[in-house]
mmCIF file of C-alpha atoms in Angstrom:
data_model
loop_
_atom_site.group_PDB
_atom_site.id
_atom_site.type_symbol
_atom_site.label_atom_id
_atom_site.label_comp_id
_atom_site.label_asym_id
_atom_site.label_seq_id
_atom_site.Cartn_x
_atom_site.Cartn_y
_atom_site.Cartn_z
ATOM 1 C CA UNK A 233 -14.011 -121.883 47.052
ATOM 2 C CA UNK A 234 -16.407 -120.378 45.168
ATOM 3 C CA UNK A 235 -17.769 -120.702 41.651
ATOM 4 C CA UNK A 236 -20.617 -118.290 39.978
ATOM 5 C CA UNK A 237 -21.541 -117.350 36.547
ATOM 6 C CA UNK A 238 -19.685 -114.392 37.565
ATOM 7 C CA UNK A 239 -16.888 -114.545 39.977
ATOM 8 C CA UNK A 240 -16.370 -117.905 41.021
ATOM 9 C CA UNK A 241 -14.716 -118.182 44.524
ATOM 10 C CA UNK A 242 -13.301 -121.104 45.959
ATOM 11 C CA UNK A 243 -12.201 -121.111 49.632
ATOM 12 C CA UNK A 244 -9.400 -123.571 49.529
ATOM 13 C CA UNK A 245 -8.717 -124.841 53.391
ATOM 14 C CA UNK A 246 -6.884 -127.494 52.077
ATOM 15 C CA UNK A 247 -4.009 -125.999 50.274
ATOM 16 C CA UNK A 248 -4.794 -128.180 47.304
ATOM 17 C CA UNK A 249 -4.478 -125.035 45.169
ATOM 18 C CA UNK A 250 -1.556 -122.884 46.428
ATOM 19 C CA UNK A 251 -0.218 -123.273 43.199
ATOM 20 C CA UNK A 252 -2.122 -121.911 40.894
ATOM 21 C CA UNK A 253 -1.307 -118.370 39.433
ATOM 22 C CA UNK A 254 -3.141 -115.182 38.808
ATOM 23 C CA UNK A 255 -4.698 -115.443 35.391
ATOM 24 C CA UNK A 256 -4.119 -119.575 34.716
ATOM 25 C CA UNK A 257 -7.067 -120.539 32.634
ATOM 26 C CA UNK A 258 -7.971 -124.237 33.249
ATOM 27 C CA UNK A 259 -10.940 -126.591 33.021
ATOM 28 C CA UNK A 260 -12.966 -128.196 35.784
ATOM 29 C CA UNK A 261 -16.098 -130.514 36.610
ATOM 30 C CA UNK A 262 -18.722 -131.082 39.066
ATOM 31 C CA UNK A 263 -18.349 -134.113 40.710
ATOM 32 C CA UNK A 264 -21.763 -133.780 42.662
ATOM 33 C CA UNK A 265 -23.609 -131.420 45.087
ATOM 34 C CA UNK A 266 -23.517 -132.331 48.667
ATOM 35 C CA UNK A 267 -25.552 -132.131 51.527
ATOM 36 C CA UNK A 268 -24.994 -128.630 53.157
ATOM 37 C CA UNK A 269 -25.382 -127.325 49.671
ATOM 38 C CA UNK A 270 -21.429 -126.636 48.705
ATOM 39 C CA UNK A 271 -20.190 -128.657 45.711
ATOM 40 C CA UNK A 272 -17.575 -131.395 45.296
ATOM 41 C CA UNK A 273 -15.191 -130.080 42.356
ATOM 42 C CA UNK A 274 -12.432 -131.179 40.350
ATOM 43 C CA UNK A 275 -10.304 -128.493 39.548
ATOM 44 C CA UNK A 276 -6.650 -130.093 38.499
ATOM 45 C CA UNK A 277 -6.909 -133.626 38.773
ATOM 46 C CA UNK A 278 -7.754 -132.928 42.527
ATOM 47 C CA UNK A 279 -11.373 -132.597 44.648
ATOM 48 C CA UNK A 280 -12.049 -129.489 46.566
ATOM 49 C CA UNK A 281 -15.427 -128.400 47.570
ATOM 50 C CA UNK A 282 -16.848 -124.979 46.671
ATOM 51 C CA UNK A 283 -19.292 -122.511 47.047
ATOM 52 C CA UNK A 284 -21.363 -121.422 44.170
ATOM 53 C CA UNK A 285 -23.417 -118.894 43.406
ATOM 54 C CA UNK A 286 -25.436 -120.522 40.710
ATOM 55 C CA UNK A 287 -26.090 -123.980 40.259
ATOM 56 C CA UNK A 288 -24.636 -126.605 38.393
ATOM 57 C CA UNK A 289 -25.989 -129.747 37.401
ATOM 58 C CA UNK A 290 -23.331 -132.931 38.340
ATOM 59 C CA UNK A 291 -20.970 -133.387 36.294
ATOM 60 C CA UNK A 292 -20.978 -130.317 34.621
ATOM 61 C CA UNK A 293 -17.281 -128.876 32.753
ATOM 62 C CA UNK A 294 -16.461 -125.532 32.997
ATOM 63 C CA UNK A 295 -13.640 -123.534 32.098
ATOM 64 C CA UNK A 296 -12.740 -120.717 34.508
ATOM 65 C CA UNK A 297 -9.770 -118.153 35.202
ATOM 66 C CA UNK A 298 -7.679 -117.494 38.575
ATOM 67 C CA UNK A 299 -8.769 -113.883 39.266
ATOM 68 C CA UNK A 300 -7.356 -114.546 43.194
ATOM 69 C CA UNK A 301 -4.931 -117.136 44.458
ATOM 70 C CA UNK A 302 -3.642 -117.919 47.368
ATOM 71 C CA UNK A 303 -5.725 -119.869 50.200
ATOM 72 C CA UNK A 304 -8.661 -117.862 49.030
ATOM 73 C CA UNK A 305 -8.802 -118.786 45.485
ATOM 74 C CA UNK A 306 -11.489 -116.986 43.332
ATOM 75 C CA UNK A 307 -12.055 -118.027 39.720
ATOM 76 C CA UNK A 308 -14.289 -116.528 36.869
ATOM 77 C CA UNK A 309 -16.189 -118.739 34.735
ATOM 78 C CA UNK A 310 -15.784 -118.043 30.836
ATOM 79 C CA UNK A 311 -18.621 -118.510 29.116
ATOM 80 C CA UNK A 312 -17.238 -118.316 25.621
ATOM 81 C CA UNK A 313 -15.227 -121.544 24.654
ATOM 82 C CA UNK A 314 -12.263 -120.023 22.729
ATOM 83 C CA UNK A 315 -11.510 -117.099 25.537
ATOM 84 C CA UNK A 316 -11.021 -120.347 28.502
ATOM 85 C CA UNK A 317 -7.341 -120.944 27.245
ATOM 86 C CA UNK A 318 -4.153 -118.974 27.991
ATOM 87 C CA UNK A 319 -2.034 -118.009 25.257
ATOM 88 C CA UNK A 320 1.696 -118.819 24.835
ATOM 89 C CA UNK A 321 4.242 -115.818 24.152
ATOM 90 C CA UNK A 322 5.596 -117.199 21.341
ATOM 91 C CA UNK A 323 9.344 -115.981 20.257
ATOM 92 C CA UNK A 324 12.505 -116.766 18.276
ATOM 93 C CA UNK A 325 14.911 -119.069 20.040
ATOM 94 C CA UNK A 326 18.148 -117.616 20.541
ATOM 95 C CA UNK A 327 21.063 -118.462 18.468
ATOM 96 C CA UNK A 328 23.209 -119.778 21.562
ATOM 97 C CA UNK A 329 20.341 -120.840 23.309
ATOM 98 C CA UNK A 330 22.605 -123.600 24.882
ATOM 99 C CA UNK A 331 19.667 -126.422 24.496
ATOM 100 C CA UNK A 332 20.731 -129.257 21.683
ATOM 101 C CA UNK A 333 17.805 -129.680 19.338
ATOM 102 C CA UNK A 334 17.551 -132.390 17.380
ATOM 103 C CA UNK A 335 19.387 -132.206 14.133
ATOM 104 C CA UNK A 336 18.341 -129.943 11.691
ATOM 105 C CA UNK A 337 15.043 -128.666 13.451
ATOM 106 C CA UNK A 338 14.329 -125.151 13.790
ATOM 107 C CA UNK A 339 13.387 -124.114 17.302
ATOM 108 C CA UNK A 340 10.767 -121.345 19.094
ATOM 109 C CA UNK A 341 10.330 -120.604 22.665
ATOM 110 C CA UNK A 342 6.548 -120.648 24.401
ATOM 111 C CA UNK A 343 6.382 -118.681 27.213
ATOM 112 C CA UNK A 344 3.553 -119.701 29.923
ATOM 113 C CA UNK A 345 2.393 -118.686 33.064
ATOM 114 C CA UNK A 346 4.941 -120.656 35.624
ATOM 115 C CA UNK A 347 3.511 -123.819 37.195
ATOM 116 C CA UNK A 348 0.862 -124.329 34.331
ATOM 117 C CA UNK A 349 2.500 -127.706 33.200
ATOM 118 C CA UNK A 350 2.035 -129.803 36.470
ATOM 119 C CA UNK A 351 5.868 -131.520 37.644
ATOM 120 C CA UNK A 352 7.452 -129.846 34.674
ATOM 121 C CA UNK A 353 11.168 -129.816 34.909
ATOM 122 C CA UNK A 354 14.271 -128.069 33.350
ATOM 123 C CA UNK A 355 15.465 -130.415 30.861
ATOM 124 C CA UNK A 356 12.345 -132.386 30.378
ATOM 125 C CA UNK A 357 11.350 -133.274 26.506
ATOM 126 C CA UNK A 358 7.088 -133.710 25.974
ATOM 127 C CA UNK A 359 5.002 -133.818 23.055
ATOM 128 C CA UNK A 360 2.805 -130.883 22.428
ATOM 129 C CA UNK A 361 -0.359 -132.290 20.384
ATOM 130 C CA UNK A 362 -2.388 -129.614 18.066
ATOM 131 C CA UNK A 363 -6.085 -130.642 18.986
ATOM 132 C CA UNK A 364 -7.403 -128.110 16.414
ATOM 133 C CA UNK A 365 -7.682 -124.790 14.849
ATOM 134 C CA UNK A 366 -9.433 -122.340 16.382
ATOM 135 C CA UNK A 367 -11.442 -119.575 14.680
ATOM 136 C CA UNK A 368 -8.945 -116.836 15.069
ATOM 137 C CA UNK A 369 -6.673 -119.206 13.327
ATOM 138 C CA UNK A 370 -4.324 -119.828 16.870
ATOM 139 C CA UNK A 371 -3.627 -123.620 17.499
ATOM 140 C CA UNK A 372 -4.949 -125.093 20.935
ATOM 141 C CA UNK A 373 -2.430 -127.327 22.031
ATOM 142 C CA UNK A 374 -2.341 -129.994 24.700
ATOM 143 C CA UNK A 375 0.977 -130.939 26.810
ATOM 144 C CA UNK A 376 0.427 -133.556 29.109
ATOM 145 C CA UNK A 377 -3.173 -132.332 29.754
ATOM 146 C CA UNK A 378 -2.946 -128.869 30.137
ATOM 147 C CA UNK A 379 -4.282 -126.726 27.173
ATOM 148 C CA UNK A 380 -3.468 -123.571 25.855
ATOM 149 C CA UNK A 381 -3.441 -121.383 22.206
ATOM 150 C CA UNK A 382 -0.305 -120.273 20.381
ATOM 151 C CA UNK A 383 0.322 -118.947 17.189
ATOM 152 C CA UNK A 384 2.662 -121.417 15.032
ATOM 153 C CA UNK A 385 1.493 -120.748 11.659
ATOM 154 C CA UNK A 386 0.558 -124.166 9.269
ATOM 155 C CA UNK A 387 1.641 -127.272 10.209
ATOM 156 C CA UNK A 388 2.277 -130.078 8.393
ATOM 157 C CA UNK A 389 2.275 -132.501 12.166
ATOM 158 C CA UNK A 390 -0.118 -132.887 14.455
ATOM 159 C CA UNK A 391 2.571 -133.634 17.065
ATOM 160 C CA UNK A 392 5.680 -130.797 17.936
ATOM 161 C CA UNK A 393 8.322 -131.828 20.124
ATOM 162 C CA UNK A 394 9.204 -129.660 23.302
ATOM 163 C CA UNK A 395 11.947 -129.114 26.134
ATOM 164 C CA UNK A 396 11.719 -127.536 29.271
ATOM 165 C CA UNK A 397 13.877 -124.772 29.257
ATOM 166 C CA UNK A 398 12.869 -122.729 32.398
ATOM 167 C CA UNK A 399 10.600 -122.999 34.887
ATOM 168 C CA UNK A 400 10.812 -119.522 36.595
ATOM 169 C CA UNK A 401 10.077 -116.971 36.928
ATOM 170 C CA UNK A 402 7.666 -118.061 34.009
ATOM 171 C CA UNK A 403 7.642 -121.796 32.363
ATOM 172 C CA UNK A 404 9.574 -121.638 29.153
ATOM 173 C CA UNK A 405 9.409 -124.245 26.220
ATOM 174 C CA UNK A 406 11.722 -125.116 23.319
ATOM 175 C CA UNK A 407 8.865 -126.135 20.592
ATOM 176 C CA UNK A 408 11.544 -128.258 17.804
ATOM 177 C CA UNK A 409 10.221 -128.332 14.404
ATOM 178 C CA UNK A 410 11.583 -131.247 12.261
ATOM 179 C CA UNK A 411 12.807 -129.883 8.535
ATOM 180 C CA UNK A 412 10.011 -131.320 7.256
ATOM 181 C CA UNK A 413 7.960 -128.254 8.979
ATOM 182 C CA UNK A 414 9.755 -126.049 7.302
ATOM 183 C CA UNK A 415 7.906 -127.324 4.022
ATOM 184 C CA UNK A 416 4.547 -125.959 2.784
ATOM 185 C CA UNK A 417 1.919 -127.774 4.331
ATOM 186 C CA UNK A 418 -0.650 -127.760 1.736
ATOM 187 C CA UNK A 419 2.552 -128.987 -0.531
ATOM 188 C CA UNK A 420 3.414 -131.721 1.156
ATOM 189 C CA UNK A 421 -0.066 -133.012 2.160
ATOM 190 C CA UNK A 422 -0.777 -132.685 -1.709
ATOM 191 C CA UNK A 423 2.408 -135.145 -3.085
ATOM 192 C CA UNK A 424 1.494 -137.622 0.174
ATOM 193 C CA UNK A 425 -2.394 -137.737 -1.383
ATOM 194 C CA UNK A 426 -0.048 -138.502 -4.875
ATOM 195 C CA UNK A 427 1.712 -141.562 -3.338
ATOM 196 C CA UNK A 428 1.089 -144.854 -5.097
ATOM 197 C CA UNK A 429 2.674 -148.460 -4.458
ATOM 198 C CA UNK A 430 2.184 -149.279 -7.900
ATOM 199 C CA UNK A 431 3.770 -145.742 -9.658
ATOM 200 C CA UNK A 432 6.323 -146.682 -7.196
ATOM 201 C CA UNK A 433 7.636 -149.853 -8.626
ATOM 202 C CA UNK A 434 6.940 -148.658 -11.995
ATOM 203 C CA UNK A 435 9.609 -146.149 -12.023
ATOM 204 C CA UNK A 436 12.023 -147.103 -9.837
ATOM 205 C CA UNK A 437 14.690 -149.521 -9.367
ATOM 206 C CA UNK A 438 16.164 -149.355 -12.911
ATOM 207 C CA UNK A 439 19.803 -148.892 -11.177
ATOM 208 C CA UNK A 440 19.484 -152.675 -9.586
ATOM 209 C CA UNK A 441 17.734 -155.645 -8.598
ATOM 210 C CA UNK A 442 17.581 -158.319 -6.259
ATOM 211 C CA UNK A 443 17.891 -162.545 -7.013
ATOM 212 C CA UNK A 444 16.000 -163.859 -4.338
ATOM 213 C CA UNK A 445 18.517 -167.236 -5.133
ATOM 214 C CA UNK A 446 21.097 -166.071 -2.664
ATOM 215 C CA UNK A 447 19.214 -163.337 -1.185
ATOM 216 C CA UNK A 448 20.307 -162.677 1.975
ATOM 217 C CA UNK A 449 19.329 -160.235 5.084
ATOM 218 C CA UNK A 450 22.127 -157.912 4.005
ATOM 219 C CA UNK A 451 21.365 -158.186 0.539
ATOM 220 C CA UNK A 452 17.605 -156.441 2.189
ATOM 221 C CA UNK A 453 18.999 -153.884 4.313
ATOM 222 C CA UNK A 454 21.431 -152.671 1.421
ATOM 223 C CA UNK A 455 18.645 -152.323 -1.250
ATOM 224 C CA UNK A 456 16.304 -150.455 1.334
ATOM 225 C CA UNK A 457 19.461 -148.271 2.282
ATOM 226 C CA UNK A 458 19.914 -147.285 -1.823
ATOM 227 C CA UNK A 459 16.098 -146.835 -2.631
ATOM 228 C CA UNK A 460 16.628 -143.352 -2.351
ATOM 229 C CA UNK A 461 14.930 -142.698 1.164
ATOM 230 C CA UNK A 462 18.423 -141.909 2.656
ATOM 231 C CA UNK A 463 19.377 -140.050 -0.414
ATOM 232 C CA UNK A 464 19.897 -136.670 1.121
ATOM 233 C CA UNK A 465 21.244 -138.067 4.517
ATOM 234 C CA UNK A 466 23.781 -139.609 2.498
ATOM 235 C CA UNK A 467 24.658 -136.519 1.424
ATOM 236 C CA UNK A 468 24.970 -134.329 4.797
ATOM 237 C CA UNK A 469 27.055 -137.189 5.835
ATOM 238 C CA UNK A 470 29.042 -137.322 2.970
ATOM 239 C CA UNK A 471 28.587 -141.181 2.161
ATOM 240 C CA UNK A 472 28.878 -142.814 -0.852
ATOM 241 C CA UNK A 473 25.832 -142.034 -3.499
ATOM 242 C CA UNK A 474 26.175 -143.811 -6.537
ATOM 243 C CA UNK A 475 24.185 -146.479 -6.227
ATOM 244 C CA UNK A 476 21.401 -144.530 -4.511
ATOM 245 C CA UNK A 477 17.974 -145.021 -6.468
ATOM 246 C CA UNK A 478 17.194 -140.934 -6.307
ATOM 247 C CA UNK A 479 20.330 -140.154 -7.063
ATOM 248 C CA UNK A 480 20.022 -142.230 -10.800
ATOM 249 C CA UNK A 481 16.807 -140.115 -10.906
ATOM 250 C CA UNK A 482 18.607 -137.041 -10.586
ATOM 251 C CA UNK A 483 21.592 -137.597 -13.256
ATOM 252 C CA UNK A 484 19.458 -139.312 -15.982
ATOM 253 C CA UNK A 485 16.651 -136.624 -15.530
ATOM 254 C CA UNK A 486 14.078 -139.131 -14.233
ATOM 255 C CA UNK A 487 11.158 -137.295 -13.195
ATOM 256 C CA UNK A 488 8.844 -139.525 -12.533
ATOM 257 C CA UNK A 489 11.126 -141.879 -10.485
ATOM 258 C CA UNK A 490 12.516 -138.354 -8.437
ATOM 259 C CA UNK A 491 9.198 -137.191 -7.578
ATOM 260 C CA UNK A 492 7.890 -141.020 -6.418
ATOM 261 C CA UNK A 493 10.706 -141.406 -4.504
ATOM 262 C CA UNK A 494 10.061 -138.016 -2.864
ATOM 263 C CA UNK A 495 6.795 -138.969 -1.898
ATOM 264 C CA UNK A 496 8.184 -142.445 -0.359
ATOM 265 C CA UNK A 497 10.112 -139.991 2.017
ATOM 266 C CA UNK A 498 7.619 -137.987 2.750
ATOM 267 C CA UNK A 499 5.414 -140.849 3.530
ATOM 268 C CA UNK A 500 7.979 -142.423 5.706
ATOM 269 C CA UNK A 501 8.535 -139.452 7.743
ATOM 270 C CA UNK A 502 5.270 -138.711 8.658
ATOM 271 C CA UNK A 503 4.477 -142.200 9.250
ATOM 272 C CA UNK A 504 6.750 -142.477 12.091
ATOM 273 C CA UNK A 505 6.747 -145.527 13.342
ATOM 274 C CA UNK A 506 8.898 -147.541 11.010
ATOM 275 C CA UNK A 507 9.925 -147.987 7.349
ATOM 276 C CA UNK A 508 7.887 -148.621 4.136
ATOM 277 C CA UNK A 509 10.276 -149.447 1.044
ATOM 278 C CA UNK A 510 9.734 -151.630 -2.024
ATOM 279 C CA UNK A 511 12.436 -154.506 -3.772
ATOM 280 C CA UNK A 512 13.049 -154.675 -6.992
ATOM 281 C CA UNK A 513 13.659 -158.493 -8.675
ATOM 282 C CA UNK A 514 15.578 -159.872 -10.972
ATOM 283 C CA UNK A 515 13.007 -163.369 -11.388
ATOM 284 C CA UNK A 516 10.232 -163.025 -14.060
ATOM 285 C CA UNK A 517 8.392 -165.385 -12.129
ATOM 286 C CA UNK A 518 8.511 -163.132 -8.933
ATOM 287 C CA UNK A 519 6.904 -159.575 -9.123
ATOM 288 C CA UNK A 520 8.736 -156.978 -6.863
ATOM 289 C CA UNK A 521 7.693 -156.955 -3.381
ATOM 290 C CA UNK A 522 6.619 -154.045 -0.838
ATOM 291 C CA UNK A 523 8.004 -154.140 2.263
ATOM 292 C CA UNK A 524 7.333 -152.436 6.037
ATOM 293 C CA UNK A 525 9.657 -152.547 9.281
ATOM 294 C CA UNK A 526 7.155 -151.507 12.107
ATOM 295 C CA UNK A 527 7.349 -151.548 15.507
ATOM 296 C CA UNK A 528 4.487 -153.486 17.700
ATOM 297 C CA UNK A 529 3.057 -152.350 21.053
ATOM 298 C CA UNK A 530 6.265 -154.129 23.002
ATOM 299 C CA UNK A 531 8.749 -152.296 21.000
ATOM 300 C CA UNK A 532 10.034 -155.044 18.957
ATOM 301 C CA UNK A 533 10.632 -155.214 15.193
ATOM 302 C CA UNK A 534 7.754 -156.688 12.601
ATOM 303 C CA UNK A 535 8.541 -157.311 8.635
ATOM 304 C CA UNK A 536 5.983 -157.236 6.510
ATOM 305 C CA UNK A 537 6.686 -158.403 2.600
ATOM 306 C CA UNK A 538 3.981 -158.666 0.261
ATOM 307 C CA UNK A 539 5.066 -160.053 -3.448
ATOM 308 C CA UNK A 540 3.665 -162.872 -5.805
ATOM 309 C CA UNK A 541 5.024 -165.805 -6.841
ATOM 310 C CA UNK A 542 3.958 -167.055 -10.594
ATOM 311 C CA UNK A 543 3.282 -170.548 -8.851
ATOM 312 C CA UNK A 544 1.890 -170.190 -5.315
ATOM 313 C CA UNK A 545 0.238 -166.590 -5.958
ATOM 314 C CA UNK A 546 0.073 -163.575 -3.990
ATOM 315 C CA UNK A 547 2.111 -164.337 -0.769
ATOM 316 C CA UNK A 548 2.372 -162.156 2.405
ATOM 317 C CA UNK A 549 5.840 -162.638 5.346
ATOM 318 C CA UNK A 550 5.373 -161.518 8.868
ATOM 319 C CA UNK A 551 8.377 -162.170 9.954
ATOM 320 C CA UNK A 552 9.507 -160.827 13.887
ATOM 321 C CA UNK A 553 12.348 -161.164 16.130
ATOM 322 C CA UNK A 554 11.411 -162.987 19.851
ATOM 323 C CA UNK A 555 14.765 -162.806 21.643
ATOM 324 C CA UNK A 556 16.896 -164.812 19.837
ATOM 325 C CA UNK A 557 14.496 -166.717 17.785
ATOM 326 C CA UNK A 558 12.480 -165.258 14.480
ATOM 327 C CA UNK A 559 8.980 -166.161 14.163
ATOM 328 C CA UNK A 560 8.463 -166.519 10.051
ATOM 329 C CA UNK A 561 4.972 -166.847 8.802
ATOM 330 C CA UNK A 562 4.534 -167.011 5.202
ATOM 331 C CA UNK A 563 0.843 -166.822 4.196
ATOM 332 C CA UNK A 564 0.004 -167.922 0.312
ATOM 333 C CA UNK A 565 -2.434 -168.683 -2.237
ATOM 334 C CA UNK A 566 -0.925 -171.970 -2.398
ATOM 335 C CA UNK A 567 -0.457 -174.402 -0.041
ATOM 336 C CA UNK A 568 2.971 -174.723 0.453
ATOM 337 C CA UNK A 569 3.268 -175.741 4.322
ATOM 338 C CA UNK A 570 4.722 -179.274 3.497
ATOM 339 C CA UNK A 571 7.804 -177.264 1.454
ATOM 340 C CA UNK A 572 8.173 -175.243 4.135
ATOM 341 C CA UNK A 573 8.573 -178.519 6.654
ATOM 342 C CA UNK A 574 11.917 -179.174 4.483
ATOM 343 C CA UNK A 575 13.395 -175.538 4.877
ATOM 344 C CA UNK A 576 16.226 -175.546 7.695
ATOM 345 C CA UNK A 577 17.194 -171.945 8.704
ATOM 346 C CA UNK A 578 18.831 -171.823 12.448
ATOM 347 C CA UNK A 579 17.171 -170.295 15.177
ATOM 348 C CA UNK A 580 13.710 -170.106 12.877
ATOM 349 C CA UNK A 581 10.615 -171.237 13.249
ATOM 350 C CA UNK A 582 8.456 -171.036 9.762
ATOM 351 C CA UNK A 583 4.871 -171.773 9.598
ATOM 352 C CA UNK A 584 2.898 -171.387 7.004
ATOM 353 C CA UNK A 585 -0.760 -169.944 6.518
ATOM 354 C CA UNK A 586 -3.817 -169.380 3.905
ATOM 355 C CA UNK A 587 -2.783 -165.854 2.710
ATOM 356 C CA UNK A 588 -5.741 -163.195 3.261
ATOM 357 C CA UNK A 589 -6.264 -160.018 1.262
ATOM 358 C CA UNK A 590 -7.259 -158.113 4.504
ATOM 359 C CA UNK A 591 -2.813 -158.639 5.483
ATOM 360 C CA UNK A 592 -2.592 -156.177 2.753
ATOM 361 C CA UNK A 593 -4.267 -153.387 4.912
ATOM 362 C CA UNK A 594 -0.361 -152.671 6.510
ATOM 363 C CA UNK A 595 0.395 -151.453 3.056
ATOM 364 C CA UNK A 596 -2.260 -148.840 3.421
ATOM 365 C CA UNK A 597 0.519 -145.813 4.635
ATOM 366 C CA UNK A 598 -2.162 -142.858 3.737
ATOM 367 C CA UNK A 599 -4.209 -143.689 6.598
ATOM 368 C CA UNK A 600 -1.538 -143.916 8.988
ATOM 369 C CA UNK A 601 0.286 -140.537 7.686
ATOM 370 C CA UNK A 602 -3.350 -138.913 7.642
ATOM 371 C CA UNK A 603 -3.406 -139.341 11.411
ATOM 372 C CA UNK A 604 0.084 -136.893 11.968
ATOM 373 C CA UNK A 605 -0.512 -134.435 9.275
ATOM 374 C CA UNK A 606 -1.661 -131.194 10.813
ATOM 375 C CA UNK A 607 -3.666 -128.894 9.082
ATOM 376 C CA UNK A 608 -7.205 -131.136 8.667
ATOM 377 C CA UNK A 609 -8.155 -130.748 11.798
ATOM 378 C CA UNK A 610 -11.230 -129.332 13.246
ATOM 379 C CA UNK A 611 -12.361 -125.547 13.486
ATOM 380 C CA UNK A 612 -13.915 -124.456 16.745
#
């Protein structure tokens, strides 16, 4: 193989590259020049060596273009950045398309040059991440390592899902888009910068409250379920919606509490990774708490309560699920660890903790929505 500033050839003896096409864009290195003058390159995630007919300094990246394939492969260096990427054919998926997309998401077919995707196969889902914007306004997109442009308009995720539709005679992908990307970007990126914890429990829960007495886990799960945040899959479904917390907002024409709620949704679907959701109490001597369901690095369940107490202060509950046994740590103001000694609950262990401020950093959803929302990203 050869590589120039010009045409870039590379003999390929080894039949590491048989299956690259005619016209694949890709990127490569130097690893290092050797002896009798050729050059060691990676090209693919594999090592050939190559002739070239300028020189390179090691580890140099280039991005080049197949101009030949076969055993004698010949590539062309490009020069300027934003021409070194193919460019997906994108199109309208058809209406009897026969692929099941997730509910409710729109679909559009990418059409690549066949083999681009290394091991792709029919039927296989990936995640197609938008590194940035590029000046002509097409998105560059990486799946699984291999880049390329298409134009998909605004986004409001960094992250599109994809299935492998076809694989000859070109590669085809399904590119799902989520309702939520049917939105207006700037809109939605605008009521998420709105969101507020403390707006929140201001105008909500005026349908019902909680007496953490006889609280109990379902007692939890049913006020999360009727904070509004399932308000509208309640509806598709046709379940019952009367004690739904948007669905008060709607019939007594509470706008504040419709558009907070609203941006609680918002903020919980671009979070991804769990639940945020608030409880409302009845106690005057407990304020309302915040709570978050996220899951850890193992896949297992963490919930996160922060709410004060007029007697022990501000108080913070990790509280996870090991197996069969729930790890409860309850970190206060107050030192409350010989109260918690007397507490029996089966198949719990409780400890308790000095609380720290810097727990309350879970609460901090903008951050974590500000890493999937498309649309800030960088400009070549």
């Amino acid at each position: 193989m050869k590589i120039g500033s010009g045409q870039l050839g590379f003999t390929d003896q080894s039949g590491k590259l048989l299956e690259l096409m005619e016209g694949e864009k890709l990127g490569g290195s130097v690893v290092r020049r050797m002896n009798n003058g050729m050059y060691l390159i990676n090209l693919k995630g594999r090592q050939v060596t190559a002739t070239l007919d300028t020189e390179l300094g090691d580890s140099t990246r280039f991005r080049a273009q197949v101009v030949r394939s076969g055993s004698q492969v010949e590539l062309k260096i490009i020069r300027n950045f934003e021409d070194g990427f193919n460019s997906a054919l994108v199109k309208p998926a058809p209406a009897q398309s026969g692929v099941q997309t997730e509910d409710g998401a729109d679909a559009v077919i990418f059409r690549l040059l066949k083999g681009t995707i290394s091991g792709a196969k029919e039927g296989d889902t990936l995640n197609l991440n938008i590194v940035r914007t590029m000046a002509d306004g097409l998105k560059l997109l990486d799946a699984g390592g291999y880049l390329f442009k298409a134009d998909i308009g605004q986004t409001v995720l960094n992250t599109l899902k994809a299935q492998i539709i076809k694989t000859d005679p070109f590669l085809e992908l399904m590119v799902m888009k989520t309702p939520i990307e049917n939105l207006d970007p700037l809109a939605v990126k605008t009521e998420v910068g709105k969101f507020d914890f403390a707006a929140l429990l201001k105008n909500t829960g005026k349908f019902s409250s909680l007496s953490l007495l006889d609280l109990t886990p379902d007692d939890i799960k049913a006020a999360i379920r009727n904070s509004g945040i399932f308000f509208e899959n309640k509806l598709a479904n046709g379940e019952q919606v009367s004690g739904d917390e948007k669905f008060r907002a709607y019939t007594e024409g509470d706008v504040p509490a419709r558009e907070t709620v609203t941006r609680l949704q918002l903020v919980n679907v671009l979070m991804a990774d769990g639940l945020v959701s608030y409880l409302k109490t009845k106690d005057e001597d407990v304020s309302d708490a915040l709570v978050r369901y996220k899951k850890d690095d193992k896949g297992d369940g963490i919930m996160y309560i922060s709410l004060e107490f007029s007697k022990i202060g501000k108080t913070f509950i990790i509280a996870r699920q090991i197996r069969d046994v729930f790890d409860i740590l309850v970190k206060s103001e107050a030192d409350i660890s010989e109260l918690l000694k007397s507490i029996d609950v089966e198949n719990a262990l409780i400890r308790w903790k000095k609380y720290e401020p810097k727990d309350e950093a879970v609460f901090e959803v903008k951050k974590d929505t500000a890493q999937h929302l498309g649309g800030f990203d960088a400009t070549a």
